[in-house]
Amino acid sequence: MEQNSDVVDKTQAKRKTVVFDFDKTLFNGDSGYLFYRYLICASKRKIVLFFLLFPLLLILFAFRKTRLMSLHLVCWLATLGVTGKDLKERLSEYYQQLSEKQDVLIYESALEGIVKRQREGYRIVIITGAPSWLARYIARQCRIPFDRIIGSRLTHAFYGLFTSEYCFGKNKLTMATQKKECFEQWMHGYTDSLSDMPVMNKCTESITLINPSEKLKGRAEQLAGEKVRVVEWV
């Protein structure tokens, strides 16, 4: 169960911690993208709007400075008119559809690894670019043990949701700081992405790359040296 109290957080943060990415590290895919795609495809009007906006989305995504804006627009379009109780119902339907379509939602090796770390006494923190409530829902449905999930924050605007703070790259550290995480206690890190290296570099004992490309493996070894481990999770 995730703890929200700041008093509890300060105590818990003193425990030795293992940090996990979520998408493509624990979850087999991009949970946010799949959820937004599900919401858009469930509405004919949203499909039409998406194709009308598609040229603009491509232009925005092509440039680093405006790339995040394209993600904001997709998030808003997907959640347009879907809030509160309706969003919870759609989330349940989305998970049910995923369970039926995907043979593997959570890597079995990942679940074994996270349970092993928990039994060793480590505190489990998941930091993800997905909305925190989305990752939390999937984790609980899949019985993934965790002490805390830190993810992107969404805010209501114009009858939909916008990403107010994107939990990605260096901003993962910023958001972890806001949650009073104690970096000195981060022992081990697990990720599939080079963008997580700011987080991984805070882990003092090991960095485990999940199903990495040769490019990711080589770059990570340049940055972190002997701390890097490689595993194939299925």
Short mmCIF file of C-alpha atoms in Angstrom, two decimals:
data_model
loop_
_atom_site.label_atom_id
_atom_site.label_comp_id
_atom_site.label_asym_id
_atom_site.label_seq_id
_atom_site.Cartn_x
_atom_site.Cartn_y
_atom_site.Cartn_z
CA MET A 1 0.00 0.00 0.00
CA GLU A 2 1.38 3.39 -0.97
CA GLN A 3 1.95 5.80 1.90
CA ASN A 4 0.90 9.44 1.45
CA SER A 5 1.72 11.00 4.81
CA ASP A 6 4.83 13.18 4.82
CA VAL A 7 5.63 11.98 8.35
CA VAL A 8 5.54 8.37 7.19
CA ASP A 9 7.49 9.33 4.05
CA LYS A 10 10.43 10.68 6.06
CA THR A 11 10.63 7.47 8.06
CA GLN A 12 10.16 5.19 5.08
CA ALA A 13 12.71 7.09 3.00
CA LYS A 14 15.44 6.04 5.44
CA ARG A 15 14.98 2.41 4.34
CA LYS A 16 17.21 1.05 1.61
CA THR A 17 15.32 1.45 -1.64
CA VAL A 18 15.10 -0.18 -5.06
CA VAL A 19 13.86 2.08 -7.88
CA PHE A 20 11.98 0.71 -10.88
CA ASP A 21 10.82 2.27 -14.11
CA PHE A 22 7.37 0.97 -15.12
CA ASP A 23 6.71 0.91 -18.88
CA LYS A 24 8.77 -1.76 -20.69
CA THR A 25 10.56 -2.50 -17.43
CA LEU A 26 7.73 -4.06 -15.43
CA PHE A 27 4.82 -3.52 -17.84
CA ASN A 28 5.05 -5.00 -21.34
CA GLY A 29 4.37 -1.83 -23.33
CA ASP A 30 3.63 1.88 -22.92
CA SER A 31 0.68 2.02 -20.53
CA GLY A 32 -0.13 5.70 -21.11
CA TYR A 33 -0.05 5.45 -24.91
CA LEU A 34 -2.22 2.32 -24.85
CA PHE A 35 -4.76 3.96 -22.53
CA TYR A 36 -5.03 7.12 -24.60
CA ARG A 37 -5.33 5.06 -27.79
CA TYR A 38 -8.10 3.03 -26.19
CA LEU A 39 -10.04 6.19 -25.21
CA ILE A 40 -9.68 7.75 -28.65
CA CYS A 41 -10.63 4.58 -30.53
CA ALA A 42 -13.75 4.18 -28.35
CA SER A 43 -15.24 7.39 -29.80
CA LYS A 44 -15.89 8.10 -33.48
CA ARG A 45 -15.80 11.85 -32.81
CA LYS A 46 -12.38 11.57 -31.18
CA ILE A 47 -11.07 9.51 -34.09
CA VAL A 48 -12.16 12.27 -36.48
CA LEU A 49 -10.64 14.96 -34.25
CA PHE A 50 -7.41 13.01 -34.00
CA PHE A 51 -6.99 12.84 -37.77
CA LEU A 52 -7.83 16.54 -38.07
CA LEU A 53 -5.15 17.33 -35.50
CA PHE A 54 -2.66 14.80 -36.83
CA PRO A 55 -0.68 17.22 -39.08
CA LEU A 56 -0.31 19.62 -36.16
CA LEU A 57 0.73 16.80 -33.84
CA LEU A 58 3.42 15.71 -36.29
CA ILE A 59 4.82 19.25 -36.51
CA LEU A 60 4.84 19.70 -32.75
CA PHE A 61 6.43 16.30 -32.17
CA ALA A 62 9.18 16.97 -34.71
CA PHE A 63 10.80 19.68 -32.57
CA ARG A 64 12.25 19.06 -29.14
CA LYS A 65 10.90 22.32 -27.69
CA THR A 66 7.31 21.55 -28.72
CA ARG A 67 7.32 17.75 -28.44
CA LEU A 68 5.76 17.81 -24.99
CA MET A 69 2.92 19.97 -26.32
CA SER A 70 1.96 17.22 -28.77
CA LEU A 71 1.71 14.77 -25.87
CA HIS A 72 -0.45 17.26 -23.97
CA LEU A 73 -2.85 17.48 -26.90
CA VAL A 74 -3.16 13.70 -27.23
CA CYS A 75 -3.81 13.40 -23.48
CA TRP A 76 -6.47 16.12 -23.65
CA LEU A 77 -8.19 14.64 -26.71
CA ALA A 78 -8.24 11.14 -25.20
CA THR A 79 -9.76 12.32 -21.90
CA LEU A 80 -12.12 14.92 -23.39
CA GLY A 81 -15.42 14.51 -21.60
CA VAL A 82 -14.12 11.54 -19.62
CA THR A 83 -13.56 12.45 -15.98
CA GLY A 84 -14.43 11.27 -12.48
CA LYS A 85 -16.51 8.11 -12.27
CA ASP A 86 -16.54 7.68 -16.05
CA LEU A 87 -12.73 7.71 -16.13
CA LYS A 88 -12.61 4.97 -13.50
CA GLU A 89 -15.01 2.85 -15.54
CA ARG A 90 -12.98 3.37 -18.69
CA LEU A 91 -9.81 2.44 -16.80
CA SER A 92 -11.39 -0.84 -15.72
CA GLU A 93 -12.54 -1.54 -19.30
CA TYR A 94 -9.07 -0.70 -20.63
CA TYR A 95 -7.41 -3.12 -18.25
CA GLN A 96 -9.89 -5.86 -19.15
CA GLN A 97 -9.20 -5.33 -22.85
CA LEU A 98 -5.44 -5.44 -22.28
CA SER A 99 -5.77 -8.67 -20.32
CA GLU A 100 -7.65 -10.26 -23.21
CA LYS A 101 -5.39 -8.99 -26.02
CA GLN A 102 -1.91 -9.24 -24.52
CA ASP A 103 -0.43 -12.57 -23.49
CA VAL A 104 1.98 -10.78 -21.15
CA LEU A 105 1.01 -7.64 -19.22
CA ILE A 106 3.69 -7.78 -16.57
CA TYR A 107 6.95 -9.59 -17.20
CA GLU A 108 6.95 -12.69 -15.01
CA SER A 109 10.68 -12.22 -14.44
CA ALA A 110 9.99 -8.65 -13.30
CA LEU A 111 7.39 -9.76 -10.79
CA GLU A 112 9.79 -12.38 -9.43
CA GLY A 113 12.55 -9.77 -9.20
CA ILE A 114 10.47 -7.17 -7.39
CA VAL A 115 9.10 -9.73 -4.93
CA LYS A 116 12.66 -10.93 -4.26
CA ARG A 117 13.80 -7.38 -3.50
CA GLN A 118 10.86 -6.83 -1.19
CA ARG A 119 11.64 -10.02 0.73
CA GLU A 120 15.21 -8.83 1.11
CA GLY A 121 13.80 -5.87 3.02
CA TYR A 122 14.05 -3.19 0.37
CA ARG A 123 11.52 -0.44 -0.07
CA ILE A 124 10.04 -0.50 -3.59
CA VAL A 125 9.62 2.78 -5.49
CA ILE A 126 8.27 2.93 -9.05
CA ILE A 127 8.94 6.14 -11.00
CA THR A 128 7.16 6.40 -14.34
CA GLY A 129 6.20 8.75 -17.13
CA ALA A 130 2.68 7.31 -17.03
CA PRO A 131 0.06 9.05 -14.88
CA SER A 132 0.59 7.84 -11.32
CA TRP A 133 -3.04 6.69 -10.95
CA LEU A 134 -2.78 4.63 -14.15
CA ALA A 135 0.43 2.86 -13.09
CA ARG A 136 -0.98 2.35 -9.59
CA TYR A 137 -4.16 0.76 -10.93
CA ILE A 138 -2.27 -1.65 -13.19
CA ALA A 139 0.23 -2.51 -10.45
CA ARG A 140 -2.54 -3.36 -8.00
CA GLN A 141 -4.49 -5.40 -10.55
CA CYS A 142 -1.32 -7.35 -11.40
CA ARG A 143 -0.37 -7.73 -7.73
CA ILE A 144 2.92 -5.88 -8.06
CA PRO A 145 4.12 -4.97 -4.57
CA PHE A 146 5.23 -1.36 -4.10
CA ASP A 147 5.67 1.25 -1.39
CA ARG A 148 5.31 4.27 -3.64
CA ILE A 149 4.55 5.19 -7.24
CA ILE A 150 5.65 8.56 -8.60
CA GLY A 151 4.24 9.45 -12.01
CA SER A 152 3.11 12.26 -14.26
CA ARG A 153 0.49 14.66 -12.89
CA LEU A 154 -2.63 15.54 -14.85
CA THR A 155 -4.91 18.53 -14.34
CA HIS A 156 -8.45 19.33 -15.54
CA ALA A 157 -8.77 21.87 -18.35
CA PHE A 158 -11.27 22.47 -21.16
CA TYR A 159 -13.34 19.38 -20.27
CA GLY A 160 -10.37 17.06 -20.43
CA LEU A 161 -7.01 16.40 -18.77
CA PHE A 162 -3.63 17.96 -19.51
CA THR A 163 -0.25 16.74 -18.29
CA SER A 164 0.72 19.43 -15.79
CA GLU A 165 4.02 17.78 -14.84
CA TYR A 166 5.67 15.12 -16.97
CA CYS A 167 7.66 12.56 -14.98
CA PHE A 168 10.44 11.98 -17.49
CA GLY A 169 14.23 12.23 -17.60
CA LYS A 170 15.71 14.64 -15.06
CA ASN A 171 12.23 15.67 -13.97
CA LYS A 172 11.85 12.26 -12.34
CA LEU A 173 14.44 13.42 -9.80
CA THR A 174 12.61 16.72 -9.31
CA MET A 175 9.35 14.95 -8.61
CA ALA A 176 11.07 12.42 -6.33
CA THR A 177 12.53 15.35 -4.37
CA GLN A 178 9.05 16.85 -4.03
CA LYS A 179 7.99 13.54 -2.46
CA LYS A 180 10.90 13.76 0.01
CA GLU A 181 12.76 10.77 -1.39
CA CYS A 182 16.16 10.19 0.23
CA PHE A 183 18.56 9.56 -2.66
CA GLU A 184 21.27 8.30 -0.30
CA GLN A 185 19.12 5.21 0.29
CA TRP A 186 18.64 4.35 -3.38
CA MET A 187 20.63 1.14 -3.77
CA HIS A 188 19.48 -0.55 -6.99
CA GLY A 189 17.75 0.70 -10.15
CA TYR A 190 15.95 -1.06 -13.00
CA THR A 191 15.11 0.49 -16.38
CA ASP A 192 14.84 -0.12 -20.12
CA SER A 193 15.61 3.47 -21.14
CA LEU A 194 18.61 5.75 -21.41
CA SER A 195 16.38 8.66 -20.41
CA ASP A 196 16.29 7.19 -16.90
CA MET A 197 20.04 7.50 -16.37
CA PRO A 198 19.69 10.61 -14.13
CA VAL A 199 17.62 8.41 -11.80
CA MET A 200 19.80 5.34 -12.22
CA ASN A 201 22.98 7.28 -11.43
CA LYS A 202 21.57 7.95 -7.96
CA CYS A 203 21.54 4.18 -7.28
CA THR A 204 24.77 3.40 -5.46
CA GLU A 205 25.10 -0.37 -5.91
CA SER A 206 23.70 -1.50 -9.26
CA ILE A 207 21.84 -0.46 -12.41
CA THR A 208 19.96 -3.25 -14.18
CA LEU A 209 19.04 -2.77 -17.84
CA ILE A 210 15.94 -4.65 -18.98
CA ASN A 211 16.08 -6.19 -22.48
CA PRO A 212 18.44 -3.40 -23.66
CA SER A 213 19.62 -2.58 -27.16
CA GLU A 214 23.37 -2.62 -27.76
CA LYS A 215 23.26 1.18 -27.96
CA LEU A 216 21.61 1.48 -24.54
CA LYS A 217 23.99 -1.08 -23.02
CA GLY A 218 27.08 0.68 -24.40
CA ARG A 219 25.96 4.15 -23.36
CA ALA A 220 24.94 3.02 -19.88
CA GLU A 221 28.29 1.30 -19.36
CA GLN A 222 30.06 4.51 -20.40
CA LEU A 223 28.08 6.47 -17.82
CA ALA A 224 27.95 3.98 -14.95
CA GLY A 225 30.69 1.42 -15.58
CA GLU A 226 30.75 -1.67 -13.39
CA LYS A 227 27.42 -0.88 -11.75
CA VAL A 228 25.58 -1.93 -14.93
CA ARG A 229 23.86 -5.31 -15.13
CA VAL A 230 21.87 -6.72 -18.07
CA VAL A 231 18.87 -9.06 -17.86
CA GLU A 232 16.34 -10.43 -20.32
CA TRP A 233 12.85 -10.33 -18.80
CA VAL A 234 9.92 -12.22 -20.31
#
